[in-house]
Amino acid sequence: MPHLSIEYSANLADKIDMNALCHALHEVMINAGPFEKGGVRVRAFRADHYAIADLHAENAFVDINLRIGQGRSQEEKKQVGEALIARAEAELASLFETEHFALSLEIREIDAELSWKRNTIHKRIRATGSNA
């Protein structure tokens, strides 16, 4: 259950290709993460209302949250986190040229006893043998 959510300030809508960022981070999760392909989700949410730091109109943010199921080692979590932040920094490089951008990433582990899922995608992908 690797679900990655990207929240971003609305003033970035015309400055970054959010679909490209979603696909880039999806690629990292498939290739660098200890995740089964059928469970990977990447989605982005625009924040239309926000207040950042000194309230300068150009202040902007991208906040990335990765929710994962239990069972990965600390090293695996750190490895995927470092790969995700490096790719996000590369994709958003132009924003770091300003004095108005903040990027953050956090990994959260989900308590298995408090998480319910039903996924028909796993069966199809496992059947094709393209789970990596």
PDB file of N, CA and C in Angstrom, residues 65-116:
ATOM      1  N   ASN A  65       3.670  13.351   0.810  1.00  0.00           N
ATOM      2  CA  ASN A  65       3.436  12.387   1.884  1.00  0.00           C
ATOM      3  C   ASN A  65       3.306  10.998   1.285  1.00  0.00           C
ATOM      4  N   LEU A  66       4.104  10.074   1.798  1.00  0.00           N
ATOM      5  CA  LEU A  66       4.048   8.688   1.366  1.00  0.00           C
ATOM      6  C   LEU A  66       3.526   7.850   2.524  1.00  0.00           C
ATOM      7  N   ARG A  67       2.379   7.221   2.300  1.00  0.00           N
ATOM      8  CA  ARG A  67       1.803   6.307   3.297  1.00  0.00           C
ATOM      9  C   ARG A  67       2.105   4.890   2.839  1.00  0.00           C
ATOM     10  N   ILE A  68       2.700   4.098   3.730  1.00  0.00           N
ATOM     11  CA  ILE A  68       3.058   2.730   3.384  1.00  0.00           C
ATOM     12  C   ILE A  68       2.581   1.771   4.466  1.00  0.00           C
ATOM     13  N   GLY A  69       2.379   0.538   4.075  1.00  0.00           N
ATOM     14  CA  GLY A  69       2.045  -0.497   5.034  1.00  0.00           C
ATOM     15  C   GLY A  69       3.263  -0.872   5.858  1.00  0.00           C
ATOM     16  N   GLN A  70       3.026  -1.551   6.940  1.00  0.00           N
ATOM     17  CA  GLN A  70       4.106  -1.982   7.820  1.00  0.00           C
ATOM     18  C   GLN A  70       4.923  -3.089   7.169  1.00  0.00           C
ATOM     19  N   GLY A  71       6.144  -3.260   7.650  1.00  0.00           N
ATOM     20  CA  GLY A  71       6.951  -4.381   7.202  1.00  0.00           C
ATOM     21  C   GLY A  71       8.233  -4.015   6.484  1.00  0.00           C
ATOM     22  N   ARG A  72       8.443  -2.759   6.176  1.00  0.00           N
ATOM     23  CA  ARG A  72       9.698  -2.366   5.529  1.00  0.00           C
ATOM     24  C   ARG A  72      10.709  -1.976   6.599  1.00  0.00           C
ATOM     25  N   SER A  73      11.956  -2.269   6.326  1.00  0.00           N
ATOM     26  CA  SER A  73      13.006  -1.911   7.277  1.00  0.00           C
ATOM     27  C   SER A  73      13.231  -0.402   7.259  1.00  0.00           C
ATOM     28  N   GLN A  74      13.878   0.080   8.297  1.00  0.00           N
ATOM     29  CA  GLN A  74      14.219   1.506   8.372  1.00  0.00           C
ATOM     30  C   GLN A  74      15.086   1.889   7.174  1.00  0.00           C
ATOM     31  N   GLU A  75      16.021   1.010   6.804  1.00  0.00           N
ATOM     32  CA  GLU A  75      16.896   1.273   5.670  1.00  0.00           C
ATOM     33  C   GLU A  75      16.100   1.353   4.365  1.00  0.00           C
ATOM     34  N   GLU A  76      15.131   0.453   4.166  1.00  0.00           N
ATOM     35  CA  GLU A  76      14.301   0.505   2.949  1.00  0.00           C
ATOM     36  C   GLU A  76      13.511   1.803   2.897  1.00  0.00           C
ATOM     37  N   LYS A  77      12.945   2.211   4.030  1.00  0.00           N
ATOM     38  CA  LYS A  77      12.173   3.460   4.066  1.00  0.00           C
ATOM     39  C   LYS A  77      13.072   4.662   3.776  1.00  0.00           C
ATOM     40  N   LYS A  78      14.253   4.653   4.359  1.00  0.00           N
ATOM     41  CA  LYS A  78      15.186   5.753   4.128  1.00  0.00           C
ATOM     42  C   LYS A  78      15.629   5.798   2.670  1.00  0.00           C
ATOM     43  N   GLN A  79      15.890   4.631   2.095  1.00  0.00           N
ATOM     44  CA  GLN A  79      16.328   4.560   0.704  1.00  0.00           C
ATOM     45  C   GLN A  79      15.272   5.123  -0.248  1.00  0.00           C
ATOM     46  N   VAL A  80      14.016   4.720  -0.070  1.00  0.00           N
ATOM     47  CA  VAL A  80      12.968   5.213  -0.964  1.00  0.00           C
ATOM     48  C   VAL A  80      12.719   6.704  -0.719  1.00  0.00           C
ATOM     49  N   GLY A  81      12.795   7.145   0.536  1.00  0.00           N
ATOM     50  CA  GLY A  81      12.628   8.564   0.834  1.00  0.00           C
ATOM     51  C   GLY A  81      13.695   9.409   0.161  1.00  0.00           C
ATOM     52  N   GLU A  82      14.932   8.960   0.244  1.00  0.00           N
ATOM     53  CA  GLU A  82      16.027   9.702  -0.389  1.00  0.00           C
ATOM     54  C   GLU A  82      15.900   9.711  -1.906  1.00  0.00           C
ATOM     55  N   ALA A  83      15.452   8.600  -2.478  1.00  0.00           N
ATOM     56  CA  ALA A  83      15.256   8.547  -3.934  1.00  0.00           C
ATOM     57  C   ALA A  83      14.121   9.466  -4.369  1.00  0.00           C
ATOM     58  N   LEU A  84      13.044   9.488  -3.592  1.00  0.00           N
ATOM     59  CA  LEU A  84      11.908  10.357  -3.928  1.00  0.00           C
ATOM     60  C   LEU A  84      12.279  11.831  -3.815  1.00  0.00           C
ATOM     61  N   ILE A  85      12.954  12.214  -2.736  1.00  0.00           N
ATOM     62  CA  ILE A  85      13.281  13.636  -2.567  1.00  0.00           C
ATOM     63  C   ILE A  85      14.285  14.080  -3.628  1.00  0.00           C
ATOM     64  N   ALA A  86      15.228  13.214  -3.979  1.00  0.00           N
ATOM     65  CA  ALA A  86      16.200  13.569  -5.021  1.00  0.00           C
ATOM     66  C   ALA A  86      15.501  13.785  -6.359  1.00  0.00           C
ATOM     67  N   ARG A  87      14.551  12.914  -6.693  1.00  0.00           N
ATOM     68  CA  ARG A  87      13.832  13.055  -7.963  1.00  0.00           C
ATOM     69  C   ARG A  87      12.938  14.287  -7.941  1.00  0.00           C
ATOM     70  N   ALA A  88      12.276  14.545  -6.817  1.00  0.00           N
ATOM     71  CA  ALA A  88      11.436  15.735  -6.703  1.00  0.00           C
ATOM     72  C   ALA A  88      12.280  16.995  -6.838  1.00  0.00           C
ATOM     73  N   GLU A  89      13.444  17.013  -6.193  1.00  0.00           N
ATOM     74  CA  GLU A  89      14.330  18.179  -6.307  1.00  0.00           C
ATOM     75  C   GLU A  89      14.760  18.400  -7.746  1.00  0.00           C
ATOM     76  N   ALA A  90      15.049  17.326  -8.463  1.00  0.00           N
ATOM     77  CA  ALA A  90      15.449  17.448  -9.863  1.00  0.00           C
ATOM     78  C   ALA A  90      14.296  17.960 -10.724  1.00  0.00           C
ATOM     79  N   GLU A  91      13.105  17.427 -10.504  1.00  0.00           N
ATOM     80  CA  GLU A  91      11.935  17.837 -11.286  1.00  0.00           C
ATOM     81  C   GLU A  91      11.537  19.285 -11.001  1.00  0.00           C
ATOM     82  N   LEU A  92      11.805  19.744  -9.797  1.00  0.00           N
ATOM     83  CA  LEU A  92      11.391  21.083  -9.366  1.00  0.00           C
ATOM     84  C   LEU A  92      12.568  22.048  -9.271  1.00  0.00           C
ATOM     85  N   ALA A  93      13.669  21.722  -9.914  1.00  0.00           N
ATOM     86  CA  ALA A  93      14.918  22.489  -9.790  1.00  0.00           C
ATOM     87  C   ALA A  93      14.741  23.981 -10.018  1.00  0.00           C
ATOM     88  N   SER A  94      13.941  24.352 -10.978  1.00  0.00           N
ATOM     89  CA  SER A  94      13.786  25.782 -11.284  1.00  0.00           C
ATOM     90  C   SER A  94      13.175  26.556 -10.118  1.00  0.00           C
ATOM     91  N   LEU A  95      12.377  25.895  -9.308  1.00  0.00           N
ATOM     92  CA  LEU A  95      11.748  26.579  -8.181  1.00  0.00           C
ATOM     93  C   LEU A  95      12.750  26.918  -7.083  1.00  0.00           C
ATOM     94  N   PHE A  96      13.849  26.168  -7.022  1.00  0.00           N
ATOM     95  CA  PHE A  96      14.869  26.442  -6.015  1.00  0.00           C
ATOM     96  C   PHE A  96      15.729  27.651  -6.389  1.00  0.00           C
ATOM     97  N   GLU A  97      15.551  28.148  -7.601  1.00  0.00           N
ATOM     98  CA  GLU A  97      16.267  29.358  -8.018  1.00  0.00           C
ATOM     99  C   GLU A  97      15.611  30.607  -7.445  1.00  0.00           C
ATOM    100  N   THR A  98      14.451  30.471  -6.857  1.00  0.00           N
ATOM    101  CA  THR A  98      13.755  31.593  -6.245  1.00  0.00           C
ATOM    102  C   THR A  98      13.992  31.572  -4.732  1.00  0.00           C
ATOM    103  N   GLU A  99      13.539  32.590  -4.064  1.00  0.00           N
ATOM    104  CA  GLU A  99      13.620  32.660  -2.603  1.00  0.00           C
ATOM    105  C   GLU A  99      12.252  32.410  -1.981  1.00  0.00           C
ATOM    106  N   HIS A 100      11.403  31.684  -2.708  1.00  0.00           N
ATOM    107  CA  HIS A 100      10.002  31.565  -2.291  1.00  0.00           C
ATOM    108  C   HIS A 100       9.457  30.148  -2.341  1.00  0.00           C
ATOM    109  N   PHE A 101      10.313  29.138  -2.249  1.00  0.00           N
ATOM    110  CA  PHE A 101       9.841  27.764  -2.432  1.00  0.00           C
ATOM    111  C   PHE A 101      10.254  26.855  -1.279  1.00  0.00           C
ATOM    112  N   ALA A 102       9.320  25.998  -0.865  1.00  0.00           N
ATOM    113  CA  ALA A 102       9.588  25.001   0.171  1.00  0.00           C
ATOM    114  C   ALA A 102       9.119  23.635  -0.309  1.00  0.00           C
ATOM    115  N   LEU A 103       9.977  22.636  -0.161  1.00  0.00           N
ATOM    116  CA  LEU A 103       9.672  21.259  -0.518  1.00  0.00           C
ATOM    117  C   LEU A 103       9.836  20.402   0.725  1.00  0.00           C
ATOM    118  N   SER A 104       8.866  19.519   0.963  1.00  0.00           N
ATOM    119  CA  SER A 104       8.978  18.603   2.099  1.00  0.00           C
ATOM    120  C   SER A 104       8.466  17.234   1.687  1.00  0.00           C
ATOM    121  N   LEU A 105       8.973  16.205   2.385  1.00  0.00           N
ATOM    122  CA  LEU A 105       8.550  14.836   2.154  1.00  0.00           C
ATOM    123  C   LEU A 105       8.533  14.112   3.492  1.00  0.00           C
ATOM    124  N   GLU A 106       7.497  13.328   3.706  1.00  0.00           N
ATOM    125  CA  GLU A 106       7.376  12.543   4.934  1.00  0.00           C
ATOM    126  C   GLU A 106       6.836  11.162   4.587  1.00  0.00           C
ATOM    127  N   ILE A 107       7.358  10.150   5.275  1.00  0.00           N
ATOM    128  CA  ILE A 107       6.865   8.790   5.116  1.00  0.00           C
ATOM    129  C   ILE A 107       6.113   8.416   6.387  1.00  0.00           C
ATOM    130  N   ARG A 108       4.909   7.920   6.199  1.00  0.00           N
ATOM    131  CA  ARG A 108       4.070   7.503   7.323  1.00  0.00           C
ATOM    132  C   ARG A 108       3.731   6.026   7.174  1.00  0.00           C
ATOM    133  N   GLU A 109       3.875   5.303   8.266  1.00  0.00           N
ATOM    134  CA  GLU A 109       3.557   3.880   8.264  1.00  0.00           C
ATOM    135  C   GLU A 109       2.143   3.680   8.794  1.00  0.00           C
ATOM    136  N   ILE A 110       1.364   2.907   8.055  1.00  0.00           N
ATOM    137  CA  ILE A 110      -0.037   2.664   8.388  1.00  0.00           C
ATOM    138  C   ILE A 110      -0.157   1.442   9.299  1.00  0.00           C
ATOM    139  N   ASP A 111      -0.957   1.562  10.331  1.00  0.00           N
ATOM    140  CA  ASP A 111      -1.242   0.447  11.227  1.00  0.00           C
ATOM    141  C   ASP A 111      -2.136  -0.545  10.480  1.00  0.00           C
ATOM    142  N   ALA A 112      -1.651  -1.753  10.260  1.00  0.00           N
ATOM    143  CA  ALA A 112      -2.380  -2.758   9.473  1.00  0.00           C
ATOM    144  C   ALA A 112      -3.744  -3.095  10.060  1.00  0.00           C
ATOM    145  N   GLU A 113      -3.879  -3.026  11.369  1.00  0.00           N
ATOM    146  CA  GLU A 113      -5.162  -3.357  12.005  1.00  0.00           C
ATOM    147  C   GLU A 113      -6.216  -2.277  11.773  1.00  0.00           C
ATOM    148  N   LEU A 114      -5.780  -1.111  11.338  1.00  0.00           N
ATOM    149  CA  LEU A 114      -6.709   0.001  11.129  1.00  0.00           C
ATOM    150  C   LEU A 114      -6.733   0.444   9.668  1.00  0.00           C
ATOM    151  N   SER A 115      -6.470  -0.492   8.774  1.00  0.00           N
ATOM    152  CA  SER A 115      -6.434  -0.179   7.352  1.00  0.00           C
ATOM    153  C   SER A 115      -7.165  -1.283   6.585  1.00  0.00           C
ATOM    154  N   TRP A 116      -8.164  -0.910   5.832  1.00  0.00           N
ATOM    155  CA  TRP A 116      -8.956  -1.858   5.057  1.00  0.00           C
ATOM    156  C   TRP A 116      -8.776  -1.559   3.581  1.00  0.00           C
TER     157      TRP A 116
END
